[in-house]
Amino acid sequence: MPMETADSPLTSFLRTLVHSDAPRAARVFENMPEESAMGVAKLLPADLVAQILPHLQLNFAAALIKDVDPEVSKAVVHAMEPKRAATLLMRMPREALERLLPHAPQRLKDEARELLVYPEDSVGRIMMTDYLSFRESDTVLDAIRKIRQLASRQFPAS
């Protein structure tokens, strides 16, 4: 399959799609063969890749950005929520991790350091330490509303 160019119909489509619906663009990437998705990601501007990445499954995102340009890496680590970005970094090969960490904000470095305490392939590497609390006087309906409101602002963990 020939490599897409910056002006190809697929790349143009993805630019439009990312601007209008980044989660849908992520699904398009996930349905492509990994090699093709990496080729397209290398052609897109860093800010577009950074908009797509938070919506990808973490293993696919890690594979997608492990060999990208340093500017893309920098845009990605600055655009993602630190806990998710740290989890993403933990799924990358060590050499890619070492290339990305110098560009990471301090909060992300702290999150990554916290995750590194746990052995590789352990649940500690993927666990979330966030929690919800409710007042005793809250109704079930209040709790459901709060959970839905918070879920609409969060990205999936994997």
PDB file of C-alpha atoms in Angstrom:
ATOM      1  CA  MET A   1       0.000   0.000   0.000  1.00  0.00           C
ATOM      2  CA  PRO A   2       1.568   3.341  -0.996  1.00  0.00           C
ATOM      3  CA  MET A   3       2.386   5.915   1.673  1.00  0.00           C
ATOM      4  CA  GLU A   4      -0.149   8.732   1.972  1.00  0.00           C
ATOM      5  CA  THR A   5       1.059  12.258   1.262  1.00  0.00           C
ATOM      6  CA  ALA A   6       0.261  15.415   3.193  1.00  0.00           C
ATOM      7  CA  ASP A   7      -2.262  16.408   0.499  1.00  0.00           C
ATOM      8  CA  SER A   8      -3.858  12.995   0.005  1.00  0.00           C
ATOM      9  CA  PRO A   9      -7.612  12.585   0.257  1.00  0.00           C
ATOM     10  CA  LEU A  10      -7.203  10.436   3.402  1.00  0.00           C
ATOM     11  CA  THR A  11      -5.062  13.025   5.162  1.00  0.00           C
ATOM     12  CA  SER A  12      -7.417  15.825   4.140  1.00  0.00           C
ATOM     13  CA  PHE A  13     -10.363  13.790   5.397  1.00  0.00           C
ATOM     14  CA  LEU A  14      -8.637  13.150   8.731  1.00  0.00           C
ATOM     15  CA  ARG A  15      -7.843  16.852   9.204  1.00  0.00           C
ATOM     16  CA  THR A  16     -11.516  17.698   8.715  1.00  0.00           C
ATOM     17  CA  LEU A  17     -12.653  14.821  10.887  1.00  0.00           C
ATOM     18  CA  VAL A  18     -10.309  15.692  13.765  1.00  0.00           C
ATOM     19  CA  HIS A  19     -11.532  19.268  13.814  1.00  0.00           C
ATOM     20  CA  SER A  20     -15.184  18.212  13.797  1.00  0.00           C
ATOM     21  CA  ASP A  21     -15.085  14.950  15.822  1.00  0.00           C
ATOM     22  CA  ALA A  22     -11.784  13.841  17.399  1.00  0.00           C
ATOM     23  CA  PRO A  23     -13.238  10.661  19.009  1.00  0.00           C
ATOM     24  CA  ARG A  24     -14.504   9.530  15.587  1.00  0.00           C
ATOM     25  CA  ALA A  25     -11.089  10.266  14.075  1.00  0.00           C
ATOM     26  CA  ALA A  26      -9.569   8.065  16.769  1.00  0.00           C
ATOM     27  CA  ARG A  27     -11.881   5.206  15.732  1.00  0.00           C
ATOM     28  CA  VAL A  28     -10.745   5.678  12.113  1.00  0.00           C
ATOM     29  CA  PHE A  29      -7.115   5.347  13.244  1.00  0.00           C
ATOM     30  CA  GLU A  30      -7.888   2.260  15.331  1.00  0.00           C
ATOM     31  CA  ASN A  31      -9.511   0.580  12.331  1.00  0.00           C
ATOM     32  CA  MET A  32      -6.427   1.099  10.165  1.00  0.00           C
ATOM     33  CA  PRO A  33      -3.495  -1.298  10.143  1.00  0.00           C
ATOM     34  CA  GLU A  34      -0.981  -0.044  12.717  1.00  0.00           C
ATOM     35  CA  GLU A  35       1.702   0.659  10.088  1.00  0.00           C
ATOM     36  CA  SER A  36      -0.721   2.743   7.994  1.00  0.00           C
ATOM     37  CA  ALA A  37      -1.950   4.651  11.052  1.00  0.00           C
ATOM     38  CA  MET A  38       1.659   5.458  12.022  1.00  0.00           C
ATOM     39  CA  GLY A  39       2.348   6.682   8.479  1.00  0.00           C
ATOM     40  CA  VAL A  40      -0.675   8.977   8.516  1.00  0.00           C
ATOM     41  CA  ALA A  41       0.155  10.221  12.040  1.00  0.00           C
ATOM     42  CA  LYS A  42       3.620  11.215  10.812  1.00  0.00           C
ATOM     43  CA  LEU A  43       2.016  13.347   8.088  1.00  0.00           C
ATOM     44  CA  LEU A  44      -0.430  15.192  10.335  1.00  0.00           C
ATOM     45  CA  PRO A  45       0.537  18.315  12.283  1.00  0.00           C
ATOM     46  CA  ALA A  46       1.446  17.695  15.923  1.00  0.00           C
ATOM     47  CA  ASP A  47      -1.622  19.495  17.253  1.00  0.00           C
ATOM     48  CA  LEU A  48      -3.973  17.187  15.305  1.00  0.00           C
ATOM     49  CA  VAL A  49      -2.227  14.044  16.541  1.00  0.00           C
ATOM     50  CA  ALA A  50      -2.409  15.456  20.070  1.00  0.00           C
ATOM     51  CA  GLN A  51      -6.179  15.918  19.657  1.00  0.00           C
ATOM     52  CA  ILE A  52      -6.684  12.331  18.484  1.00  0.00           C
ATOM     53  CA  LEU A  53      -4.454  10.554  21.003  1.00  0.00           C
ATOM     54  CA  PRO A  54      -6.553  11.049  24.139  1.00  0.00           C
ATOM     55  CA  HIS A  55      -9.391   9.191  22.415  1.00  0.00           C
ATOM     56  CA  LEU A  56      -7.352   6.146  21.386  1.00  0.00           C
ATOM     57  CA  GLN A  57      -7.008   2.966  23.390  1.00  0.00           C
ATOM     58  CA  LEU A  58      -3.751   3.315  25.315  1.00  0.00           C
ATOM     59  CA  ASN A  59      -1.894   0.384  23.747  1.00  0.00           C
ATOM     60  CA  PHE A  60      -2.711   1.625  20.252  1.00  0.00           C
ATOM     61  CA  ALA A  61      -1.774   5.214  21.203  1.00  0.00           C
ATOM     62  CA  ALA A  62       1.569   4.043  22.598  1.00  0.00           C
ATOM     63  CA  ALA A  63       2.320   2.105  19.406  1.00  0.00           C
ATOM     64  CA  LEU A  64       1.239   5.057  17.276  1.00  0.00           C
ATOM     65  CA  ILE A  65       3.513   7.653  18.868  1.00  0.00           C
ATOM     66  CA  LYS A  66       6.563   5.605  19.820  1.00  0.00           C
ATOM     67  CA  ASP A  67       8.426   6.703  16.651  1.00  0.00           C
ATOM     68  CA  VAL A  68       6.893  10.098  15.911  1.00  0.00           C
ATOM     69  CA  ASP A  69       8.718  13.378  15.518  1.00  0.00           C
ATOM     70  CA  PRO A  70       9.813  15.008  18.822  1.00  0.00           C
ATOM     71  CA  GLU A  71       7.492  17.970  18.158  1.00  0.00           C
ATOM     72  CA  VAL A  72       4.520  15.616  17.996  1.00  0.00           C
ATOM     73  CA  SER A  73       5.659  13.941  21.211  1.00  0.00           C
ATOM     74  CA  LYS A  74       5.940  17.310  22.924  1.00  0.00           C
ATOM     75  CA  ALA A  75       2.463  18.380  21.768  1.00  0.00           C
ATOM     76  CA  VAL A  76       1.003  15.071  22.904  1.00  0.00           C
ATOM     77  CA  VAL A  77       2.414  15.081  26.423  1.00  0.00           C
ATOM     78  CA  HIS A  78       1.323  18.691  26.934  1.00  0.00           C
ATOM     79  CA  ALA A  79      -2.201  18.143  25.591  1.00  0.00           C
ATOM     80  CA  MET A  80      -3.134  15.025  27.566  1.00  0.00           C
ATOM     81  CA  GLU A  81      -4.430  14.840  31.099  1.00  0.00           C
ATOM     82  CA  PRO A  82      -1.358  13.904  33.227  1.00  0.00           C
ATOM     83  CA  LYS A  83      -2.669  10.646  34.702  1.00  0.00           C
ATOM     84  CA  ARG A  84      -3.688   9.322  31.272  1.00  0.00           C
ATOM     85  CA  ALA A  85      -0.443  10.529  29.697  1.00  0.00           C
ATOM     86  CA  ALA A  86       1.574   8.835  32.444  1.00  0.00           C
ATOM     87  CA  THR A  87      -0.327   5.590  31.852  1.00  0.00           C
ATOM     88  CA  LEU A  88       0.365   5.962  28.121  1.00  0.00           C
ATOM     89  CA  LEU A  89       4.081   6.479  28.764  1.00  0.00           C
ATOM     90  CA  MET A  90       4.234   3.317  30.867  1.00  0.00           C
ATOM     91  CA  ARG A  91       3.059   1.309  27.830  1.00  0.00           C
ATOM     92  CA  MET A  92       5.827   2.597  25.569  1.00  0.00           C
ATOM     93  CA  PRO A  93       9.242   1.056  24.926  1.00  0.00           C
ATOM     94  CA  ARG A  94      11.958   2.428  27.214  1.00  0.00           C
ATOM     95  CA  GLU A  95      13.789   4.320  24.416  1.00  0.00           C
ATOM     96  CA  ALA A  96      10.574   6.107  23.404  1.00  0.00           C
ATOM     97  CA  LEU A  97       9.855   6.900  27.038  1.00  0.00           C
ATOM     98  CA  GLU A  98      13.308   8.413  27.466  1.00  0.00           C
ATOM     99  CA  ARG A  99      12.756  10.526  24.352  1.00  0.00           C
ATOM    100  CA  LEU A 100       9.368  11.817  25.573  1.00  0.00           C
ATOM    101  CA  LEU A 101      10.009  12.485  29.258  1.00  0.00           C
ATOM    102  CA  PRO A 102      12.298  15.505  28.782  1.00  0.00           C
ATOM    103  CA  HIS A 103       9.380  17.295  27.073  1.00  0.00           C
ATOM    104  CA  ALA A 104       6.869  16.377  29.759  1.00  0.00           C
ATOM    105  CA  PRO A 105       5.503  18.880  32.271  1.00  0.00           C
ATOM    106  CA  GLN A 106       6.533  18.267  35.886  1.00  0.00           C
ATOM    107  CA  ARG A 107       3.066  17.033  36.888  1.00  0.00           C
ATOM    108  CA  LEU A 108       3.282  14.311  34.241  1.00  0.00           C
ATOM    109  CA  LYS A 109       6.767  13.314  35.399  1.00  0.00           C
ATOM    110  CA  ASP A 110       5.423  13.016  38.952  1.00  0.00           C
ATOM    111  CA  GLU A 111       2.519  10.827  37.782  1.00  0.00           C
ATOM    112  CA  ALA A 112       4.905   8.592  35.804  1.00  0.00           C
ATOM    113  CA  ARG A 113       7.255   8.285  38.772  1.00  0.00           C
ATOM    114  CA  GLU A 114       4.288   7.256  40.958  1.00  0.00           C
ATOM    115  CA  LEU A 115       3.337   4.520  38.475  1.00  0.00           C
ATOM    116  CA  LEU A 116       6.930   3.272  38.155  1.00  0.00           C
ATOM    117  CA  VAL A 117       6.861   2.217  41.811  1.00  0.00           C
ATOM    118  CA  TYR A 118       4.746  -0.771  40.762  1.00  0.00           C
ATOM    119  CA  PRO A 119       6.212  -3.779  38.937  1.00  0.00           C
ATOM    120  CA  GLU A 120       5.709  -3.998  35.181  1.00  0.00           C
ATOM    121  CA  ASP A 121       2.561  -5.956  34.237  1.00  0.00           C
ATOM    122  CA  SER A 122       1.028  -5.344  37.673  1.00  0.00           C
ATOM    123  CA  VAL A 123      -2.356  -3.808  38.356  1.00  0.00           C
ATOM    124  CA  GLY A 124      -0.591  -0.930  40.120  1.00  0.00           C
ATOM    125  CA  ARG A 125       0.621   0.380  36.764  1.00  0.00           C
ATOM    126  CA  ILE A 126      -2.923   0.860  35.512  1.00  0.00           C
ATOM    127  CA  MET A 127      -4.906   1.625  38.646  1.00  0.00           C
ATOM    128  CA  MET A 128      -6.522   4.974  39.197  1.00  0.00           C
ATOM    129  CA  THR A 129      -6.356   6.574  42.621  1.00  0.00           C
ATOM    130  CA  ASP A 130      -9.263   8.930  42.046  1.00  0.00           C
ATOM    131  CA  TYR A 131     -12.426   8.264  43.991  1.00  0.00           C
ATOM    132  CA  LEU A 132     -15.910   9.663  44.483  1.00  0.00           C
ATOM    133  CA  SER A 133     -17.580  10.450  47.750  1.00  0.00           C
ATOM    134  CA  PHE A 134     -21.186  11.211  48.512  1.00  0.00           C
ATOM    135  CA  ARG A 135     -23.016  12.687  51.456  1.00  0.00           C
ATOM    136  CA  GLU A 136     -25.249  10.416  53.434  1.00  0.00           C
ATOM    137  CA  SER A 137     -28.148  12.688  52.495  1.00  0.00           C
ATOM    138  CA  ASP A 138     -27.531  12.299  48.702  1.00  0.00           C
ATOM    139  CA  THR A 139     -30.142  10.294  46.875  1.00  0.00           C
ATOM    140  CA  VAL A 140     -29.323   7.596  44.354  1.00  0.00           C
ATOM    141  CA  LEU A 141     -30.480   9.995  41.650  1.00  0.00           C
ATOM    142  CA  ASP A 142     -28.025  12.652  42.949  1.00  0.00           C
ATOM    143  CA  ALA A 143     -25.211  10.090  42.857  1.00  0.00           C
ATOM    144  CA  ILE A 144     -26.085   8.973  39.315  1.00  0.00           C
ATOM    145  CA  ARG A 145     -26.136  12.588  38.105  1.00  0.00           C
ATOM    146  CA  LYS A 146     -22.759  13.278  39.683  1.00  0.00           C
ATOM    147  CA  ILE A 147     -21.218  10.124  38.182  1.00  0.00           C
ATOM    148  CA  ARG A 148     -22.610  10.917  34.725  1.00  0.00           C
ATOM    149  CA  GLN A 149     -21.380  14.494  34.925  1.00  0.00           C
ATOM    150  CA  LEU A 150     -17.881  13.377  35.892  1.00  0.00           C
ATOM    151  CA  ALA A 151     -17.814  10.578  33.312  1.00  0.00           C
ATOM    152  CA  SER A 152     -18.658  13.009  30.516  1.00  0.00           C
ATOM    153  CA  ARG A 153     -15.471  14.927  31.343  1.00  0.00           C
ATOM    154  CA  GLN A 154     -13.171  11.917  31.593  1.00  0.00           C
ATOM    155  CA  PHE A 155     -11.535   9.778  28.932  1.00  0.00           C
ATOM    156  CA  PRO A 156     -11.687   5.996  29.027  1.00  0.00           C
ATOM    157  CA  ALA A 157      -8.844   4.354  30.965  1.00  0.00           C
ATOM    158  CA  SER A 158      -7.846   1.933  28.215  1.00  0.00           C
TER     159      SER A 158
END
